[in-house]
């Protein structure tokens, strides 16, 4: 029986990527050794990194005036590195907050500058977000930061904020899930382990004019400009996670690119939300429909006493890691790019059968 990983991250890899890793593990490119054993400054690995970056640029249509970096430290590492790299000339920044990750980013950034918090979300369900007209940005700030998709509650900001300050966005959970206009952002960052591979690297896409704003205390290995000059090889890049990311990018291109992937993602999410809404006497979601996440579908049982039984039954059916975040309870189905239709079908079938038995 196939097992489907609905965890928020690390997430499942596309099956073709897993198969290729298995095939190449002991003999990458005919070298008779694993890519994990190849020096990061060898010519063959440098060439691999060039292709990895070029494939990402093609998928996201990244303009030439943006640099692409592959760094360490995860998404949370960027909570410190974004202010370190952008507040060197102007200490002010706006932070939009509507979930756990944007709150954590704000708390970290407070250590480095004059940070203004703008709360967008109400405290009780159904959760909604303030429109652009309901808040005012500081147009003279060094940047405006937000998280495009909050995984914990399954909420997505359904508009791109308007500000004269550059936009800095955490896209850790929805990068590469749909086409985006890179030109609207100053900096985008995302950990890899949801839609771009495995843990170990963080993707940073930054407009070139923002590379001159680092604070003097910024560590050299985390200085965006220094890493850009060295093409992410200022220090030892995590070679194996980069290799995996490259395979994932190739898979995305073979699948038809982000337009095709976005269409499938919308369909997967719509089917799950339809099941939840159609059985509202048994399941429910706490997010108002315009703000529901496409990547992270959260839901709850009317009878919370059945939660443990639901999880046990789901795992027996090969549906893994459906537990909600430890601070929220309930359930969360993370359905990133690699989640196939078969996984959605099996989850829907299980939810319907469970409700039928327990109503």
Coordinates of C-alpha atoms in Angstrom, one line a residue:
X1 CA 0.0 0.0 0.0
X2 CA 1.3 3.4 -0.9
X3 CA 1.8 5.9 2.0
X4 CA 1.0 9.6 1.6
X5 CA 2.7 12.2 3.7
X6 CA 0.3 15.0 4.5
X7 CA 2.8 16.6 7.0
X8 CA 3.4 20.4 6.8
X9 CA 7.1 19.8 6.2
X10 CA 9.3 18.1 5.4
X11 CA 6.9 17.1 2.8
X12 CA 6.7 14.2 0.3
X13 CA 8.9 14.2 -2.8
X14 CA 7.5 13.5 -6.2
X15 CA 7.8 9.8 -6.9
X16 CA 9.9 10.3 -10.1
X17 CA 12.4 12.3 -8.0
X18 CA 12.6 9.6 -5.4
X19 CA 13.2 7.0 -8.1
X20 CA 15.9 9.0 -9.7
X21 CA 17.7 9.6 -6.4
X22 CA 17.7 5.8 -5.8
X23 CA 19.0 5.2 -9.3
X24 CA 21.8 7.8 -9.0
X25 CA 22.7 7.4 -5.4
X26 CA 25.9 5.5 -5.9
X27 CA 26.8 6.6 -9.4
X28 CA 26.1 10.3 -10.1
X29 CA 26.8 11.2 -13.7
X30 CA 28.9 8.1 -14.2
X31 CA 31.5 9.1 -11.5
X32 CA 31.0 5.9 -9.5
X33 CA 30.2 7.9 -6.4
X34 CA 27.3 9.8 -4.8
X35 CA 26.6 13.4 -5.4
X36 CA 26.8 13.8 -1.6
X37 CA 30.5 13.0 -1.8
X38 CA 31.3 15.5 -4.6
X39 CA 33.2 18.7 -3.7
X40 CA 31.2 21.9 -4.0
X41 CA 34.0 23.7 -5.9
X42 CA 34.5 20.9 -8.5
X43 CA 33.7 22.0 -12.0
X44 CA 31.0 19.3 -12.4
X45 CA 29.2 20.5 -9.3
X46 CA 29.5 24.2 -10.3
X47 CA 27.9 23.2 -13.6
X48 CA 25.1 21.5 -11.8
X49 CA 24.5 24.6 -9.7
X50 CA 24.3 26.7 -12.8
X51 CA 21.6 24.4 -14.2
X52 CA 19.7 24.3 -10.9
X53 CA 19.6 28.1 -10.8
X54 CA 18.6 28.4 -14.5
X55 CA 15.8 25.9 -14.1
X56 CA 14.4 27.9 -11.1
X57 CA 14.7 31.1 -13.1
X58 CA 12.8 29.5 -16.0
X59 CA 10.0 28.2 -13.7
X60 CA 9.5 31.5 -11.9
X61 CA 10.4 33.8 -14.9
X62 CA 13.0 35.5 -12.7
X63 CA 14.3 38.8 -14.3
X64 CA 18.0 39.3 -14.8
X65 CA 18.2 42.1 -12.2
X66 CA 17.4 39.6 -9.4
X67 CA 20.0 37.3 -7.8
X68 CA 19.2 33.7 -6.7
X69 CA 20.9 32.4 -3.6
X70 CA 20.9 28.9 -2.1
X71 CA 21.6 29.4 1.6
X72 CA 21.6 27.5 4.9
X73 CA 19.6 28.3 8.1
X74 CA 16.0 27.5 7.0
X75 CA 13.1 29.8 6.7
X76 CA 13.5 30.9 10.4
X77 CA 17.1 31.8 9.8
X78 CA 15.8 34.4 7.3
X79 CA 13.7 35.9 10.1
X80 CA 17.1 37.3 11.3
X81 CA 18.9 37.5 8.0
X82 CA 16.3 39.7 6.2
X83 CA 16.6 42.5 8.7
X84 CA 20.4 42.1 9.0
X85 CA 20.7 42.5 5.2
X86 CA 18.1 45.2 4.7
X87 CA 18.2 47.5 7.7
X88 CA 21.8 48.8 7.4
X89 CA 20.8 52.2 6.0
X90 CA 17.2 52.5 7.3
X91 CA 16.1 50.8 10.6
X92 CA 12.4 51.0 9.9
X93 CA 10.3 48.0 8.6
X94 CA 6.6 47.0 8.5
X95 CA 5.5 43.5 9.4
X96 CA 2.1 42.2 8.5
X97 CA 1.0 39.6 11.0
X98 CA -1.8 37.0 10.7
X99 CA -0.4 33.8 11.9
X100 CA 2.4 32.0 13.8
X101 CA 5.2 32.4 11.2
X102 CA 4.6 36.1 10.5
X103 CA 4.5 36.6 14.3
X104 CA 7.9 34.8 14.7
X105 CA 9.4 36.8 11.9
X106 CA 8.3 40.0 13.6
X107 CA 9.6 39.0 17.0
X108 CA 13.0 38.2 15.5
X109 CA 13.2 41.4 13.5
X110 CA 12.5 43.5 16.5
X111 CA 16.1 42.8 17.7
X112 CA 17.5 44.7 14.7
X113 CA 15.4 47.8 14.0
X114 CA 12.3 49.9 14.5
X115 CA 9.8 47.3 13.5
X116 CA 6.1 48.1 13.2
X117 CA 3.5 45.3 13.6
X118 CA 0.3 45.5 11.5
X119 CA -2.2 42.8 12.7
X120 CA -4.5 41.6 9.9
X121 CA -6.4 38.7 11.4
X122 CA -9.3 38.6 13.9
X123 CA -8.9 36.5 17.0
X124 CA -11.9 34.2 16.6
X125 CA -13.2 32.1 13.7
X126 CA -14.2 32.4 11.0
X127 CA -10.8 33.9 10.4
X128 CA -10.7 36.8 8.0
X129 CA -8.0 39.3 7.0
X130 CA -8.1 43.0 6.8
X131 CA -8.2 44.5 3.3
X132 CA -5.4 46.8 2.0
X133 CA -7.7 49.8 2.6
X134 CA -7.9 49.0 6.4
X135 CA -4.2 49.6 7.1
X136 CA -1.5 52.1 6.2
X137 CA 2.0 51.1 5.3
X138 CA 5.1 53.2 6.1
X139 CA 6.1 54.0 2.5
X140 CA 9.5 55.2 3.8
X141 CA 10.4 51.9 5.5
X142 CA 13.3 49.8 4.3
X143 CA 10.8 47.0 3.5
X144 CA 7.4 45.6 4.2
X145 CA 7.4 41.9 5.3
X146 CA 4.7 39.3 5.2
X147 CA 4.1 35.6 4.9
X148 CA 2.2 34.6 1.8
X149 CA 0.7 31.5 3.3
X150 CA 0.3 30.6 7.0
X151 CA 0.6 26.8 7.4
X152 CA -0.6 26.5 11.0
X153 CA -4.1 27.8 10.5
X154 CA -4.3 27.3 6.8
X155 CA -4.7 31.0 5.9
X156 CA -3.5 32.7 2.7
X157 CA -3.2 36.4 2.2
X158 CA -5.3 36.8 -1.0
X159 CA -3.7 40.0 -2.2
X160 CA -0.3 41.4 -2.7
X161 CA 0.2 44.3 -0.3
X162 CA 0.7 47.8 -1.7
X163 CA 3.6 49.9 -0.4
X164 CA 6.3 52.1 -1.8
X165 CA 8.7 50.1 0.3
X166 CA 10.1 46.9 -1.2
X167 CA 8.1 43.8 -0.4
X168 CA 9.9 41.0 1.6
X169 CA 7.9 37.8 1.5
X170 CA 8.2 34.5 3.2
X171 CA 7.0 32.0 0.6
X172 CA 8.3 28.9 2.4
X173 CA 5.0 27.0 2.0
X174 CA 3.7 28.1 -1.4
X175 CA 6.7 29.0 -3.6
X176 CA 6.5 27.2 -6.9
X177 CA 2.8 26.4 -6.4
X178 CA 1.6 28.9 -8.9
X179 CA 3.1 31.6 -11.3
X180 CA 4.0 34.9 -9.6
X181 CA 5.2 38.2 -10.9
X182 CA 8.7 38.5 -9.4
X183 CA 9.0 42.2 -10.3
X184 CA 6.5 43.0 -7.6
X185 CA 8.8 41.9 -4.8
X186 CA 12.1 43.1 -3.4
X187 CA 13.1 39.8 -1.8
X188 CA 11.5 36.4 -1.7
X189 CA 12.7 33.6 0.6
X190 CA 11.6 30.0 1.1
X191 CA 12.8 26.9 2.8
X192 CA 13.0 24.0 0.4
X193 CA 11.3 21.2 2.3
X194 CA 7.8 21.8 1.1
X195 CA 7.7 22.4 -2.7
X196 CA 11.4 22.5 -3.6
X197 CA 13.0 19.4 -2.2
X198 CA 14.3 18.5 1.3
X199 CA 15.6 20.3 4.4
X200 CA 19.0 21.9 4.2
X201 CA 18.7 24.9 1.8
X202 CA 16.7 28.1 1.7
X203 CA 16.1 29.8 -1.6
X204 CA 16.5 33.6 -1.6
X205 CA 15.5 35.7 -4.6
X206 CA 16.6 39.3 -4.2
X207 CA 16.6 42.4 -6.4
X208 CA 20.1 43.6 -7.0
X209 CA 19.7 47.1 -5.7
X210 CA 18.9 45.7 -2.2
X211 CA 22.3 44.1 -1.9
X212 CA 23.9 47.3 -0.6
X213 CA 21.9 47.6 2.7
X214 CA 23.4 45.0 5.0
X215 CA 24.2 45.9 8.6
X216 CA 27.9 45.7 9.6
X217 CA 27.2 42.9 12.0
X218 CA 25.8 40.6 9.3
X219 CA 27.9 37.3 9.2
X220 CA 29.9 37.0 6.0
X221 CA 28.3 33.6 5.1
X222 CA 24.9 35.2 5.5
X223 CA 25.6 38.4 3.7
X224 CA 23.5 38.4 0.5
X225 CA 25.9 40.4 -1.5
X226 CA 28.9 38.2 -0.7
X227 CA 26.9 35.1 -1.5
X228 CA 25.7 36.6 -4.7
X229 CA 29.2 37.4 -5.8
X230 CA 30.3 33.8 -5.2
X231 CA 27.1 32.3 -6.7
X232 CA 26.1 30.8 -3.3
X233 CA 29.5 29.1 -3.0
X234 CA 31.1 31.6 -0.5
X235 CA 31.1 28.6 1.9
X236 CA 30.2 25.0 1.5
X237 CA 26.7 24.8 0.1
X238 CA 24.5 21.9 1.2
X239 CA 25.3 19.8 -1.9
X240 CA 22.8 17.0 -1.6
X241 CA 19.7 19.3 -0.9
X242 CA 20.8 21.4 -3.9
X243 CA 20.9 18.3 -6.0
X244 CA 17.4 17.3 -4.9
X245 CA 16.1 20.8 -5.6
X246 CA 17.4 20.5 -9.1
X247 CA 15.6 17.2 -9.6
X248 CA 12.4 18.7 -8.3
X249 CA 12.7 21.7 -10.7
X250 CA 13.2 19.3 -13.6
X251 CA 10.1 17.4 -12.6
X252 CA 8.1 20.6 -12.4
X253 CA 9.1 21.5 -15.9
X254 CA 8.2 18.0 -17.2
X255 CA 4.8 18.4 -15.5
X256 CA 4.0 21.5 -17.6
X257 CA 5.4 24.3 -15.4
X258 CA 3.7 26.3 -12.8
X259 CA 0.5 27.0 -14.7
X260 CA -0.3 23.3 -14.9
X261 CA 0.8 22.7 -11.3
X262 CA -1.3 25.6 -10.0
X263 CA -4.4 24.2 -11.8
X264 CA -3.9 20.8 -10.1
X265 CA -3.3 22.4 -6.7
X266 CA -6.5 24.4 -7.0
X267 CA -8.4 21.3 -7.9
X268 CA -6.9 19.3 -5.0
X269 CA -7.8 21.9 -2.4
X270 CA -11.3 22.5 -3.8
X271 CA -12.1 18.8 -3.5
X272 CA -11.0 18.7 0.1
X273 CA -12.8 21.8 1.1
X274 CA -15.9 20.6 -0.6
X275 CA -15.9 17.4 1.5
X276 CA -15.4 19.4 4.7
X277 CA -18.2 21.9 3.8
X278 CA -20.6 19.3 2.6
X279 CA -20.4 17.4 5.9
X280 CA -20.5 20.4 8.1
X281 CA -22.4 18.5 10.8
X282 CA -19.3 16.4 11.3
X283 CA -16.3 18.4 10.0
X284 CA -15.6 22.1 9.9
X285 CA -13.0 24.6 8.9
X286 CA -12.3 27.9 10.7
X287 CA -11.1 30.1 7.9
X288 CA -13.5 32.3 5.8
X289 CA -13.5 31.0 2.2
X290 CA -11.6 33.9 0.5
X291 CA -8.6 33.3 2.8
X292 CA -8.4 29.5 2.8
X293 CA -4.9 28.1 2.0
X294 CA -4.4 26.0 -1.1
X295 CA -1.4 24.3 0.4
X296 CA -2.6 23.5 3.9
X297 CA -6.2 22.4 4.4
X298 CA -7.1 22.5 8.1
X299 CA -10.2 20.9 9.6
X300 CA -11.8 19.9 12.8
X301 CA -14.3 17.3 14.2
X302 CA -17.5 18.5 15.8
X303 CA -16.9 15.7 18.3
X304 CA -13.3 16.2 19.5
X305 CA -13.4 12.9 21.4
X306 CA -13.0 11.2 18.0
X307 CA -9.7 12.9 17.1
X308 CA -7.4 10.1 18.2
X309 CA -9.5 7.4 16.5
X310 CA -9.4 9.5 13.3
X311 CA -5.6 9.6 13.3
X312 CA -5.2 5.9 14.1
X313 CA -7.6 5.0 11.3
X314 CA -5.9 7.4 8.8
X315 CA -2.5 6.0 9.5
X316 CA -3.8 2.5 9.0
X317 CA -5.0 3.7 5.6
X318 CA -1.6 5.0 4.7
X319 CA -2.5 8.7 5.4
X320 CA 0.3 10.0 7.5
X321 CA 0.9 13.1 9.6
X322 CA -2.6 14.6 9.5
X323 CA -2.4 16.0 13.0
X324 CA -3.0 19.7 13.3
X325 CA -0.3 22.0 14.7
X326 CA 0.4 21.3 18.4
X327 CA -0.9 24.7 19.3
X328 CA -4.2 24.4 17.4
X329 CA -5.3 20.7 17.5
X330 CA -7.6 19.3 14.8
X331 CA -6.2 18.2 11.5
X332 CA -4.1 19.6 8.7
X333 CA -3.7 18.1 5.2
X334 CA -0.7 19.7 3.6
X335 CA -1.1 19.1 -0.1
X336 CA 2.0 20.5 -1.7
X337 CA 2.9 20.0 -5.4
X338 CA 4.1 16.4 -4.9
X339 CA 0.8 15.2 -3.4
X340 CA -0.8 13.1 -6.2
X341 CA -4.5 12.8 -7.0
X342 CA -4.4 9.3 -5.5
X343 CA -3.5 10.7 -2.1
X344 CA -6.4 13.2 -2.3
X345 CA -8.8 10.4 -3.4
X346 CA -7.8 8.1 -0.5
X347 CA -8.1 10.9 2.1
X348 CA -11.6 11.9 0.8
X349 CA -12.7 8.3 0.9
X350 CA -11.4 7.8 4.4
X351 CA -13.1 11.0 5.6
X352 CA -16.5 10.0 4.1
X353 CA -16.3 6.5 5.5
X354 CA -15.2 7.7 9.0
X355 CA -18.1 10.2 9.1
X356 CA -20.6 7.5 8.0
X357 CA -19.5 5.2 10.8
X358 CA -19.3 7.8 13.5
X359 CA -22.3 10.1 12.9

